[in-house]
Amino acid sequence: MKQFFLIITALALVMISGGRVSKDIIPGAIWPDNKGVHINAHGGGILFHKGKYYWFGEHKVEGEKGNQAWVGVHCYSSKNLTNWKDEGIALEVITGDPGHAITEGCILERPKVIYNRKTKKFVMWFHLELKDRGYDAARSGVATSDRITGPYTFMKSFRPNAGHWPLNVKDIHQQPVGDQVKDKYCGGKGCLPGHPDTVNLLGRDFQGGQMARDQNLFVDDDGKAYHIYSSEENSTLHISLLTEDYLSESGKYIRVFPGRYMEAPAIFKYQGNYFLIASDCTGWDPNAARLARAPDIFGPWEELGNPCIGTDAELTFHSQSTFVLPVQGKKDAFIFLADRWNPKNAIDGRYVWLPVQFDENGIPLLKWMDRWNLNFFSKK
Ligand code: GAL
Protein backbone atom coordinates (compact mmCIF):
# COMPACT_ATOMS: atom_id res chain seq x y z
CA MET A 1 0.00 0.00 0.00
CA LYS A 2 2.81 2.35 0.99
CA GLN A 3 4.58 1.65 -2.30
CA PHE A 4 1.39 2.32 -4.20
CA PHE A 5 1.14 5.79 -2.64
CA LEU A 6 4.78 6.51 -3.41
CA ILE A 7 4.24 5.65 -7.07
CA ILE A 8 1.09 7.80 -7.24
CA THR A 9 2.91 10.74 -5.61
CA ALA A 10 5.82 10.41 -8.03
CA LEU A 11 3.44 10.28 -11.01
CA ALA A 12 1.58 13.34 -9.74
CA LEU A 13 4.86 15.24 -9.41
CA VAL A 14 5.86 14.33 -12.95
CA MET A 15 2.48 15.53 -14.21
CA ILE A 16 2.52 18.78 -12.24
CA SER A 17 5.99 19.63 -13.46
CA GLY A 18 5.25 18.71 -17.07
CA GLY A 19 7.51 15.68 -16.89
CA ARG A 20 10.39 17.48 -15.31
CA VAL A 21 11.24 16.55 -11.74
CA SER A 22 14.99 16.39 -12.09
CA LYS A 23 17.31 19.14 -10.97
CA ASP A 24 18.87 19.20 -14.41
CA ILE A 25 19.12 22.12 -16.77
CA ILE A 26 18.32 20.96 -20.31
CA PRO A 27 19.47 23.62 -22.80
CA GLY A 28 16.98 24.24 -25.59
CA ALA A 29 14.17 22.13 -24.05
CA ILE A 30 10.68 23.24 -23.05
CA TRP A 31 11.12 24.51 -19.48
CA PRO A 32 7.90 24.20 -17.46
CA ASP A 33 7.28 26.50 -14.50
CA ASN A 34 5.44 25.44 -11.31
CA LYS A 35 2.18 25.41 -13.29
CA GLY A 36 3.59 23.24 -16.07
CA VAL A 37 3.73 26.16 -18.52
CA HIS A 38 6.90 26.88 -20.56
CA ILE A 39 8.73 29.78 -18.90
CA ASN A 40 7.96 33.03 -20.69
CA ALA A 41 10.91 35.32 -19.89
CA HIS A 42 12.94 35.91 -23.04
CA GLY A 43 15.97 38.18 -23.38
CA GLY A 44 16.06 38.00 -19.62
CA GLY A 45 18.26 38.56 -16.65
CA ILE A 46 18.42 37.24 -13.09
CA LEU A 47 18.72 39.02 -9.76
CA PHE A 48 19.55 37.13 -6.55
CA HIS A 49 17.82 38.60 -3.50
CA LYS A 50 17.31 37.24 0.02
CA GLY A 51 17.94 33.59 -0.81
CA LYS A 52 16.10 33.43 -4.12
CA TYR A 53 16.82 34.01 -7.77
CA TYR A 54 14.38 36.18 -9.71
CA TRP A 55 14.26 35.79 -13.48
CA PHE A 56 12.85 38.72 -15.46
CA GLY A 57 12.25 38.55 -19.20
CA GLU A 58 10.08 39.50 -22.12
CA HIS A 59 6.65 37.89 -22.01
CA LYS A 60 5.97 36.80 -25.59
CA VAL A 61 2.68 35.78 -27.16
CA GLU A 62 2.07 33.30 -29.99
CA GLY A 63 3.02 33.94 -33.59
CA GLU A 64 5.01 36.79 -35.12
CA LYS A 65 2.88 39.18 -33.13
CA GLY A 66 4.88 37.97 -30.16
CA ASN A 67 7.85 40.02 -31.34
CA GLN A 68 6.05 43.05 -29.94
CA ALA A 69 5.09 43.55 -26.30
CA TRP A 70 1.43 42.81 -25.54
CA VAL A 71 1.78 41.86 -21.89
CA GLY A 72 5.02 43.10 -20.31
CA VAL A 73 7.92 41.76 -18.29
CA HIS A 74 7.37 38.36 -16.65
CA CYS A 75 8.98 37.38 -13.35
CA TYR A 76 9.75 33.91 -11.94
CA SER A 77 11.47 32.93 -8.71
CA SER A 78 13.59 29.93 -7.75
CA LYS A 79 15.86 28.70 -4.99
CA ASN A 80 17.70 26.14 -7.11
CA LEU A 81 17.70 27.64 -10.64
CA THR A 82 15.79 24.69 -12.08
CA ASN A 83 12.31 24.82 -10.52
CA TRP A 84 10.72 28.19 -11.23
CA LYS A 85 7.60 29.68 -9.67
CA ASP A 86 5.50 32.02 -11.77
CA GLU A 87 5.44 35.39 -9.95
CA GLY A 88 3.31 37.06 -12.62
CA ILE A 89 3.86 40.19 -14.67
CA ALA A 90 6.32 42.56 -13.00
CA LEU A 91 5.88 45.44 -15.45
CA GLU A 92 2.69 45.61 -17.49
CA VAL A 93 2.42 47.37 -20.82
CA ILE A 94 -0.23 50.10 -20.83
CA THR A 95 -3.61 49.40 -22.38
CA GLY A 96 -6.09 52.05 -23.53
CA ASP A 97 -3.50 54.81 -23.99
CA PRO A 98 -2.00 54.55 -27.49
CA GLY A 99 0.25 57.56 -26.87
CA HIS A 100 1.98 56.01 -23.87
CA ALA A 101 5.66 55.09 -24.33
CA ILE A 102 4.99 51.48 -23.27
CA THR A 103 1.59 51.13 -24.84
CA GLU A 104 0.70 47.57 -25.90
CA GLY A 105 2.32 46.71 -29.22
CA CYS A 106 5.51 48.61 -28.49
CA ILE A 107 8.79 46.67 -28.53
CA LEU A 108 10.14 46.09 -25.04
CA GLU A 109 13.26 43.95 -24.99
CA ARG A 110 16.04 42.64 -22.76
CA PRO A 111 14.70 43.86 -19.38
CA LYS A 112 17.18 43.71 -16.50
CA VAL A 113 16.58 44.42 -12.81
CA ILE A 114 19.10 45.54 -10.19
CA TYR A 115 18.67 46.45 -6.52
CA ASN A 116 19.81 49.76 -5.10
CA ARG A 117 20.89 49.28 -1.47
CA LYS A 118 20.76 53.00 -0.69
CA THR A 119 17.28 53.75 -2.02
CA LYS A 120 16.00 50.19 -1.39
CA LYS A 121 14.38 50.28 -4.82
CA PHE A 122 14.40 47.63 -7.49
CA VAL A 123 15.29 49.29 -10.76
CA MET A 124 14.44 47.84 -14.17
CA TRP A 125 16.04 49.00 -17.44
CA PHE A 126 14.92 47.82 -20.86
CA HIS A 127 15.24 48.53 -24.55
CA LEU A 128 12.18 50.37 -25.79
CA GLU A 129 10.94 50.92 -29.32
CA LEU A 130 7.89 53.12 -29.68
CA LYS A 131 4.84 51.53 -31.27
CA ASP A 132 4.71 51.34 -35.08
CA ARG A 133 8.18 52.81 -35.53
CA GLY A 134 10.13 49.61 -36.08
CA TYR A 135 13.51 49.91 -34.38
CA ASP A 136 13.93 53.67 -35.05
CA ALA A 137 13.37 55.05 -31.57
CA ALA A 138 16.28 53.14 -29.94
CA ARG A 139 15.45 54.26 -26.41
CA SER A 140 16.11 53.05 -22.88
CA GLY A 141 13.22 52.66 -20.45
CA VAL A 142 13.36 52.73 -16.65
CA ALA A 143 10.80 51.39 -14.16
CA THR A 144 11.00 50.93 -10.38
CA SER A 145 9.35 49.04 -7.57
CA ASP A 146 9.66 48.62 -3.80
CA ARG A 147 8.98 44.89 -4.20
CA ILE A 148 11.19 42.67 -6.28
CA THR A 149 8.31 40.94 -8.05
CA GLY A 150 6.59 44.27 -8.75
CA PRO A 151 4.38 45.85 -9.81
CA TYR A 152 7.01 48.09 -11.41
CA THR A 153 6.04 51.66 -12.25
CA PHE A 154 7.25 53.03 -15.55
CA MET A 155 9.28 56.22 -14.92
CA LYS A 156 10.71 57.44 -18.21
CA SER A 157 12.26 56.58 -21.53
CA PHE A 158 15.04 58.46 -23.26
CA ARG A 159 18.14 58.22 -25.39
CA PRO A 160 21.15 57.98 -23.09
CA ASN A 161 23.86 60.52 -22.47
CA ALA A 162 22.37 63.53 -24.27
CA GLY A 163 24.87 66.41 -24.18
CA HIS A 164 27.78 64.26 -22.99
CA TRP A 165 30.82 63.15 -24.93
CA PRO A 166 32.33 59.77 -24.08
CA LEU A 167 35.66 59.68 -22.23
CA ASN A 168 37.30 58.41 -25.42
CA VAL A 169 35.62 60.81 -27.87
CA LYS A 170 37.50 61.30 -31.15
CA ASP A 171 38.08 64.58 -32.94
CA ILE A 172 35.83 63.58 -35.81
CA HIS A 173 32.86 63.32 -33.44
CA GLN A 174 33.15 66.94 -32.42
CA GLN A 175 33.25 68.10 -36.06
CA PRO A 176 30.13 69.09 -38.02
CA VAL A 177 27.94 66.13 -38.95
CA GLY A 178 28.03 65.03 -42.61
CA ASP A 179 24.84 65.10 -44.70
CA GLN A 180 24.98 61.32 -45.22
CA VAL A 181 23.71 60.63 -41.74
CA LYS A 182 22.18 63.92 -40.70
CA ASP A 183 18.46 63.22 -40.60
CA LYS A 184 18.49 59.65 -41.60
CA TYR A 185 18.30 56.53 -39.49
CA CYS A 186 19.18 53.27 -41.10
CA GLY A 187 18.47 49.79 -39.86
CA GLY A 188 21.83 48.67 -38.50
CA LYS A 189 24.64 46.63 -40.03
CA GLY A 190 25.61 47.41 -43.60
CA CYS A 191 23.60 50.61 -43.86
CA LEU A 192 26.25 53.09 -42.79
CA PRO A 193 28.27 54.77 -45.51
CA GLY A 194 31.46 54.10 -43.56
CA HIS A 195 33.10 53.13 -40.28
CA PRO A 196 31.56 54.84 -37.20
CA ASP A 197 34.89 56.52 -36.60
CA THR A 198 34.47 58.32 -39.92
CA VAL A 199 30.68 58.64 -40.08
CA ASN A 200 29.69 60.85 -37.22
CA LEU A 201 26.65 59.24 -35.61
CA LEU A 202 27.85 60.15 -32.14
CA GLY A 203 27.90 63.82 -33.07
CA ARG A 204 24.55 63.54 -34.82
CA ASP A 205 22.95 62.21 -31.64
CA PHE A 206 24.93 64.33 -29.18
CA GLN A 207 22.07 66.65 -28.35
CA GLY A 208 19.13 64.28 -28.46
CA GLY A 209 20.93 61.38 -26.80
CA GLN A 210 22.62 58.28 -28.13
CA MET A 211 20.76 55.37 -29.69
CA ALA A 212 20.34 52.44 -27.30
CA ARG A 213 19.10 49.03 -28.47
CA ASP A 214 20.34 45.68 -27.07
CA GLN A 215 21.31 46.35 -23.49
CA ASN A 216 22.33 45.02 -20.11
CA LEU A 217 23.24 46.22 -16.62
CA PHE A 218 26.21 45.31 -14.47
CA VAL A 219 26.68 46.10 -10.76
CA ASP A 220 30.29 46.12 -9.64
CA ASP A 221 31.62 45.06 -6.21
CA ASP A 222 31.73 48.72 -5.13
CA GLY A 223 28.01 49.15 -5.84
CA LYS A 224 28.54 51.21 -9.00
CA ALA A 225 26.18 50.19 -11.77
CA TYR A 226 26.77 50.35 -15.51
CA HIS A 227 24.51 50.33 -18.54
CA ILE A 228 25.90 48.60 -21.61
CA TYR A 229 24.02 49.28 -24.84
CA SER A 230 24.38 48.88 -28.61
CA SER A 231 24.54 52.38 -30.01
CA GLU A 232 25.37 54.35 -33.17
CA GLU A 233 23.07 52.19 -35.36
CA ASN A 234 24.28 49.12 -33.46
CA SER A 235 27.81 49.68 -34.77
CA THR A 236 29.36 50.49 -31.40
CA LEU A 237 28.79 49.52 -27.77
CA HIS A 238 28.66 52.14 -25.04
CA ILE A 239 29.46 51.36 -21.41
CA SER A 240 27.94 54.01 -19.21
CA LEU A 241 28.11 54.62 -15.45
CA LEU A 242 24.69 55.11 -13.84
CA THR A 243 23.91 57.69 -11.19
CA GLU A 244 24.01 56.50 -7.56
CA ASP A 245 20.27 55.86 -7.53
CA TYR A 246 20.61 53.75 -10.73
CA LEU A 247 17.80 55.74 -12.36
CA SER A 248 19.79 57.75 -14.91
CA GLU A 249 23.01 57.89 -16.85
CA SER A 250 25.79 59.78 -15.07
CA GLY A 251 27.21 61.21 -18.31
CA LYS A 252 30.45 59.25 -17.88
CA TYR A 253 30.76 56.62 -20.59
CA ILE A 254 33.02 55.08 -23.21
CA ARG A 255 32.60 53.82 -26.74
CA VAL A 256 33.91 50.30 -27.29
CA PHE A 257 34.41 48.05 -30.32
CA PRO A 258 33.48 50.77 -32.87
CA GLY A 259 32.35 49.19 -36.12
CA ARG A 260 32.12 45.67 -34.65
CA TYR A 261 28.31 45.66 -34.40
CA MET A 262 28.21 43.96 -31.01
CA GLU A 263 24.74 43.04 -29.70
CA ALA A 264 23.32 41.10 -26.76
CA PRO A 265 26.06 42.24 -24.33
CA ALA A 266 26.57 40.54 -20.96
CA ILE A 267 29.36 41.50 -18.53
CA PHE A 268 30.74 39.54 -15.59
CA LYS A 269 33.80 39.79 -13.41
CA TYR A 270 36.20 36.92 -12.83
CA GLN A 271 39.49 37.05 -10.93
CA GLY A 272 39.73 40.83 -11.19
CA ASN A 273 39.04 41.01 -14.93
CA TYR A 274 35.86 42.14 -16.64
CA PHE A 275 34.57 39.82 -19.32
CA LEU A 276 32.02 40.60 -21.97
CA ILE A 277 30.12 38.03 -23.99
CA ALA A 278 28.18 39.50 -26.89
CA SER A 279 27.00 38.57 -30.38
CA ASP A 280 27.32 39.85 -33.90
CA CYS A 281 24.35 41.75 -35.36
CA THR A 282 22.17 39.39 -37.45
CA GLY A 283 18.68 40.01 -36.04
CA TRP A 284 16.95 36.88 -34.73
CA ASP A 285 19.39 34.58 -36.53
CA PRO A 286 22.21 33.19 -34.42
CA ASN A 287 25.84 33.98 -35.11
CA ALA A 288 29.20 33.40 -33.42
CA ALA A 289 29.48 34.75 -29.87
CA ARG A 290 32.28 37.16 -29.04
CA LEU A 291 34.35 37.31 -25.91
CA ALA A 292 36.32 40.31 -24.67
CA ARG A 293 38.32 41.14 -21.53
CA ALA A 294 39.37 44.30 -19.74
CA PRO A 295 41.25 45.05 -16.51
CA ASP A 296 38.92 48.01 -15.90
CA ILE A 297 35.31 48.32 -17.00
CA PHE A 298 36.27 51.50 -18.88
CA GLY A 299 38.93 49.56 -20.75
CA PRO A 300 41.12 48.90 -22.53
CA TRP A 301 38.95 46.09 -23.90
CA GLU A 302 40.54 43.30 -25.88
CA GLU A 303 38.60 40.86 -28.07
CA LEU A 304 39.39 37.18 -27.48
CA GLY A 305 37.33 35.49 -30.19
CA ASN A 306 34.45 33.04 -29.90
CA PRO A 307 34.25 31.36 -26.47
CA CYS A 308 32.12 28.48 -27.84
CA ILE A 309 33.73 25.16 -28.69
CA GLY A 310 32.43 22.16 -30.65
CA THR A 311 29.51 21.50 -32.96
CA ASP A 312 27.58 24.64 -33.87
CA ALA A 313 30.03 26.81 -31.95
CA GLU A 314 29.88 29.30 -34.83
CA LEU A 315 26.16 29.72 -34.12
CA THR A 316 26.52 29.89 -30.33
CA PHE A 317 24.68 26.54 -30.28
CA HIS A 318 21.74 28.25 -32.07
CA SER A 319 21.35 30.96 -29.46
CA GLN A 320 22.23 34.54 -28.57
CA SER A 321 23.62 35.76 -25.25
CA THR A 322 21.43 37.60 -22.77
CA PHE A 323 23.09 37.38 -19.33
CA VAL A 324 25.90 35.83 -17.31
CA LEU A 325 24.75 34.76 -13.86
CA PRO A 326 27.13 34.39 -10.91
CA VAL A 327 25.96 31.31 -8.95
CA GLN A 328 25.47 32.17 -5.28
CA GLY A 329 27.60 30.42 -2.71
CA LYS A 330 29.97 28.94 -5.29
CA LYS A 331 33.25 30.64 -6.04
CA ASP A 332 33.96 31.49 -9.67
CA ALA A 333 30.79 29.77 -10.84
CA PHE A 334 28.93 31.45 -13.69
CA ILE A 335 26.11 30.43 -16.00
CA PHE A 336 25.85 31.70 -19.55
CA LEU A 337 22.21 32.47 -20.39
CA ALA A 338 21.13 32.72 -24.01
CA ASP A 339 17.97 32.78 -26.11
CA ARG A 340 17.14 30.44 -28.94
CA TRP A 341 14.69 32.78 -30.66
CA ASN A 342 11.66 31.64 -32.60
CA PRO A 343 10.47 34.81 -34.36
CA LYS A 344 7.67 32.96 -36.25
CA ASN A 345 6.20 31.80 -32.95
CA ALA A 346 7.89 34.01 -30.39
CA ILE A 347 6.35 32.34 -27.32
CA ASP A 348 8.21 29.14 -28.22
CA GLY A 349 11.65 30.71 -27.82
CA ARG A 350 13.93 28.41 -25.80
CA TYR A 351 16.62 29.01 -23.22
CA VAL A 352 20.17 27.82 -23.62
CA TRP A 353 21.96 27.84 -20.28
CA LEU A 354 25.51 26.52 -20.05
CA PRO A 355 28.12 26.61 -17.31
CA VAL A 356 31.02 28.95 -18.04
CA GLN A 357 34.25 26.94 -18.04
CA PHE A 358 37.73 28.42 -17.90
CA ASP A 359 40.91 27.27 -19.63
CA GLU A 360 44.29 27.09 -17.90
CA ASN A 361 44.83 30.80 -18.58
CA GLY A 362 41.52 31.80 -17.02
CA ILE A 363 39.83 32.43 -20.38
CA PRO A 364 36.10 31.60 -20.40
CA LEU A 365 34.88 28.73 -22.59
CA LEU A 366 31.41 27.52 -23.48
CA LYS A 367 30.81 23.87 -24.35
CA TRP A 368 27.49 22.35 -25.32
CA MET A 369 25.88 20.01 -22.79
CA ASP A 370 22.68 18.04 -23.40
CA ARG A 371 21.84 18.29 -19.71
CA TRP A 372 23.72 19.34 -16.61
CA ASN A 373 23.15 20.54 -13.07
CA LEU A 374 24.76 22.73 -10.43
CA ASN A 375 26.94 19.84 -9.18
CA PHE A 376 29.03 20.68 -12.21
CA PHE A 377 30.54 23.53 -10.19
CA SER A 378 31.43 21.30 -7.23
CA LYS A 379 33.54 19.05 -9.41
CA LYS A 380 36.02 21.77 -10.31
C1 GAL B 1 18.45 40.95 -32.25
C2 GAL B 1 18.42 41.46 -30.84
C3 GAL B 1 17.10 41.13 -30.24
C4 GAL B 1 16.03 41.76 -31.12
C5 GAL B 1 16.18 41.30 -32.56
C6 GAL B 1 15.18 41.96 -33.48
O1 GAL B 1 19.66 41.21 -32.89
O2 GAL B 1 19.46 40.90 -30.10
O3 GAL B 1 17.03 41.56 -28.91
O4 GAL B 1 16.14 43.15 -31.05
O5 GAL B 1 17.47 41.59 -33.01
O6 GAL B 1 15.44 41.64 -34.83
PDB file of N, CA and C in Angstrom, residues 28-31 37-42 58-64 66-67 318 339-352:
ATOM      1  N   GLY A  28      17.787  24.323 -24.375  1.00  0.00           N
ATOM      2  CA  GLY A  28      16.977  24.237 -25.588  1.00  0.00           C
ATOM      3  C   GLY A  28      15.658  23.498 -25.427  1.00  0.00           C
ATOM      4  N   ALA A  29      15.415  22.897 -24.245  1.00  0.00           N
ATOM      5  CA  ALA A  29      14.167  22.132 -24.047  1.00  0.00           C
ATOM      6  C   ALA A  29      13.040  23.058 -23.586  1.00  0.00           C
ATOM      7  N   ILE A  30      11.803  22.555 -23.705  1.00  0.00           N
ATOM      8  CA  ILE A  30      10.684  23.243 -23.054  1.00  0.00           C
ATOM      9  C   ILE A  30      10.993  23.255 -21.561  1.00  0.00           C
ATOM     10  N   TRP A  31      10.765  24.377 -20.902  1.00  0.00           N
ATOM     11  CA  TRP A  31      11.124  24.507 -19.484  1.00  0.00           C
ATOM     12  C   TRP A  31       9.866  24.898 -18.690  1.00  0.00           C
ATOM     13  N   VAL A  37       3.728  25.328 -17.305  1.00  0.00           N
ATOM     14  CA  VAL A  37       3.725  26.159 -18.520  1.00  0.00           C
ATOM     15  C   VAL A  37       5.173  26.562 -18.849  1.00  0.00           C
ATOM     16  N   HIS A  38       5.536  26.483 -20.121  1.00  0.00           N
ATOM     17  CA  HIS A  38       6.896  26.875 -20.560  1.00  0.00           C
ATOM     18  C   HIS A  38       7.200  28.309 -20.083  1.00  0.00           C
ATOM     19  N   ILE A  39       8.344  28.468 -19.449  1.00  0.00           N
ATOM     20  CA  ILE A  39       8.730  29.781 -18.901  1.00  0.00           C
ATOM     21  C   ILE A  39       8.719  30.824 -20.017  1.00  0.00           C
ATOM     22  N   ASN A  40       8.139  31.977 -19.696  1.00  0.00           N
ATOM     23  CA  ASN A  40       7.963  33.031 -20.692  1.00  0.00           C
ATOM     24  C   ASN A  40       8.744  34.261 -20.233  1.00  0.00           C
ATOM     25  N   ALA A  41      10.051  34.236 -20.388  1.00  0.00           N
ATOM     26  CA  ALA A  41      10.912  35.322 -19.892  1.00  0.00           C
ATOM     27  C   ALA A  41      12.143  35.410 -20.787  1.00  0.00           C
ATOM     28  N   HIS A  42      11.907  35.912 -21.997  1.00  0.00           N
ATOM     29  CA  HIS A  42      12.939  35.911 -23.038  1.00  0.00           C
ATOM     30  C   HIS A  42      13.816  37.156 -22.929  1.00  0.00           C
ATOM     31  N   GLU A  58      11.179  39.056 -21.259  1.00  0.00           N
ATOM     32  CA  GLU A  58      10.079  39.495 -22.124  1.00  0.00           C
ATOM     33  C   GLU A  58       9.000  38.419 -22.158  1.00  0.00           C
ATOM     34  N   HIS A  59       7.771  38.806 -21.842  1.00  0.00           N
ATOM     35  CA  HIS A  59       6.647  37.889 -22.013  1.00  0.00           C
ATOM     36  C   HIS A  59       6.237  37.956 -23.476  1.00  0.00           C
ATOM     37  N   LYS A  60       6.309  36.822 -24.167  1.00  0.00           N
ATOM     38  CA  LYS A  60       5.968  36.800 -25.594  1.00  0.00           C
ATOM     39  C   LYS A  60       4.626  36.103 -25.773  1.00  0.00           C
ATOM     40  N   VAL A  61       3.911  36.488 -26.826  1.00  0.00           N
ATOM     41  CA  VAL A  61       2.676  35.779 -27.162  1.00  0.00           C
ATOM     42  C   VAL A  61       2.924  34.964 -28.426  1.00  0.00           C
ATOM     43  N   GLU A  62       1.896  34.206 -28.843  1.00  0.00           N
ATOM     44  CA  GLU A  62       2.071  33.303 -29.985  1.00  0.00           C
ATOM     45  C   GLU A  62       2.242  34.057 -31.295  1.00  0.00           C
ATOM     46  N   GLY A  63       2.907  33.410 -32.236  1.00  0.00           N
ATOM     47  CA  GLY A  63       3.022  33.942 -33.591  1.00  0.00           C
ATOM     48  C   GLY A  63       4.029  35.067 -33.704  1.00  0.00           C
ATOM     49  N   GLU A  64       4.062  35.683 -34.900  1.00  0.00           N
ATOM     50  CA  GLU A  64       5.008  36.787 -35.124  1.00  0.00           C
ATOM     51  C   GLU A  64       4.644  38.011 -34.308  1.00  0.00           C
ATOM     52  N   GLY A  66       4.159  38.072 -31.422  1.00  0.00           N
ATOM     53  CA  GLY A  66       4.880  37.974 -30.156  1.00  0.00           C
ATOM     54  C   GLY A  66       6.210  38.715 -30.155  1.00  0.00           C
ATOM     55  N   ASN A  67       6.615  39.232 -31.312  1.00  0.00           N
ATOM     56  CA  ASN A  67       7.848  40.016 -31.339  1.00  0.00           C
ATOM     57  C   ASN A  67       7.619  41.441 -30.830  1.00  0.00           C
ATOM     58  N   HIS A 318      23.072  27.754 -31.653  1.00  0.00           N
ATOM     59  CA  HIS A 318      21.744  28.247 -32.070  1.00  0.00           C
ATOM     60  C   HIS A 318      21.124  29.134 -30.989  1.00  0.00           C
ATOM     61  N   ASP A 339      19.290  33.029 -25.526  1.00  0.00           N
ATOM     62  CA  ASP A 339      17.966  32.779 -26.106  1.00  0.00           C
ATOM     63  C   ASP A 339      18.115  32.069 -27.429  1.00  0.00           C
ATOM     64  N   ARG A 340      17.303  31.039 -27.609  1.00  0.00           N
ATOM     65  CA  ARG A 340      17.136  30.437 -28.939  1.00  0.00           C
ATOM     66  C   ARG A 340      15.807  31.003 -29.433  1.00  0.00           C
ATOM     67  N   TRP A 341      15.904  32.061 -30.241  1.00  0.00           N
ATOM     68  CA  TRP A 341      14.690  32.783 -30.656  1.00  0.00           C
ATOM     69  C   TRP A 341      13.852  31.963 -31.624  1.00  0.00           C
ATOM     70  N   ASN A 342      12.569  32.227 -31.615  1.00  0.00           N
ATOM     71  CA  ASN A 342      11.664  31.643 -32.604  1.00  0.00           C
ATOM     72  C   ASN A 342      10.741  32.769 -33.076  1.00  0.00           C
ATOM     73  N   PRO A 343      11.240  33.621 -34.001  1.00  0.00           N
ATOM     74  CA  PRO A 343      10.467  34.815 -34.357  1.00  0.00           C
ATOM     75  C   PRO A 343       9.126  34.521 -35.032  1.00  0.00           C
ATOM     76  N   LYS A 344       8.961  33.301 -35.615  1.00  0.00           N
ATOM     77  CA  LYS A 344       7.668  32.960 -36.246  1.00  0.00           C
ATOM     78  C   LYS A 344       6.626  32.593 -35.190  1.00  0.00           C
ATOM     79  N   ASN A 345       7.107  32.110 -34.066  1.00  0.00           N
ATOM     80  CA  ASN A 345       6.201  31.797 -32.949  1.00  0.00           C
ATOM     81  C   ASN A 345       6.945  32.154 -31.663  1.00  0.00           C
ATOM     82  N   ALA A 346       6.972  33.460 -31.400  1.00  0.00           N
ATOM     83  CA  ALA A 346       7.885  34.013 -30.392  1.00  0.00           C
ATOM     84  C   ALA A 346       7.773  33.337 -29.027  1.00  0.00           C
ATOM     85  N   ILE A 347       6.566  32.927 -28.656  1.00  0.00           N
ATOM     86  CA  ILE A 347       6.350  32.340 -27.324  1.00  0.00           C
ATOM     87  C   ILE A 347       7.134  31.030 -27.159  1.00  0.00           C
ATOM     88  N   ASP A 348       7.489  30.416 -28.280  1.00  0.00           N
ATOM     89  CA  ASP A 348       8.210  29.138 -28.222  1.00  0.00           C
ATOM     90  C   ASP A 348       9.729  29.322 -28.251  1.00  0.00           C
ATOM     91  N   GLY A 349      10.201  30.522 -27.967  1.00  0.00           N
ATOM     92  CA  GLY A 349      11.647  30.707 -27.824  1.00  0.00           C
ATOM     93  C   GLY A 349      12.153  29.847 -26.674  1.00  0.00           C
ATOM     94  N   ARG A 350      13.370  29.306 -26.834  1.00  0.00           N
ATOM     95  CA  ARG A 350      13.926  28.413 -25.801  1.00  0.00           C
ATOM     96  C   ARG A 350      15.129  29.069 -25.122  1.00  0.00           C
ATOM     97  N   TYR A 351      15.521  28.475 -24.018  1.00  0.00           N
ATOM     98  CA  TYR A 351      16.620  29.013 -23.220  1.00  0.00           C
ATOM     99  C   TYR A 351      17.805  28.058 -23.275  1.00  0.00           C
ATOM    100  N   VAL A 352      18.948  28.616 -23.584  1.00  0.00           N
ATOM    101  CA  VAL A 352      20.174  27.815 -23.619  1.00  0.00           C
ATOM    102  C   VAL A 352      21.055  28.309 -22.475  1.00  0.00           C
TER     103      VAL A 352
END
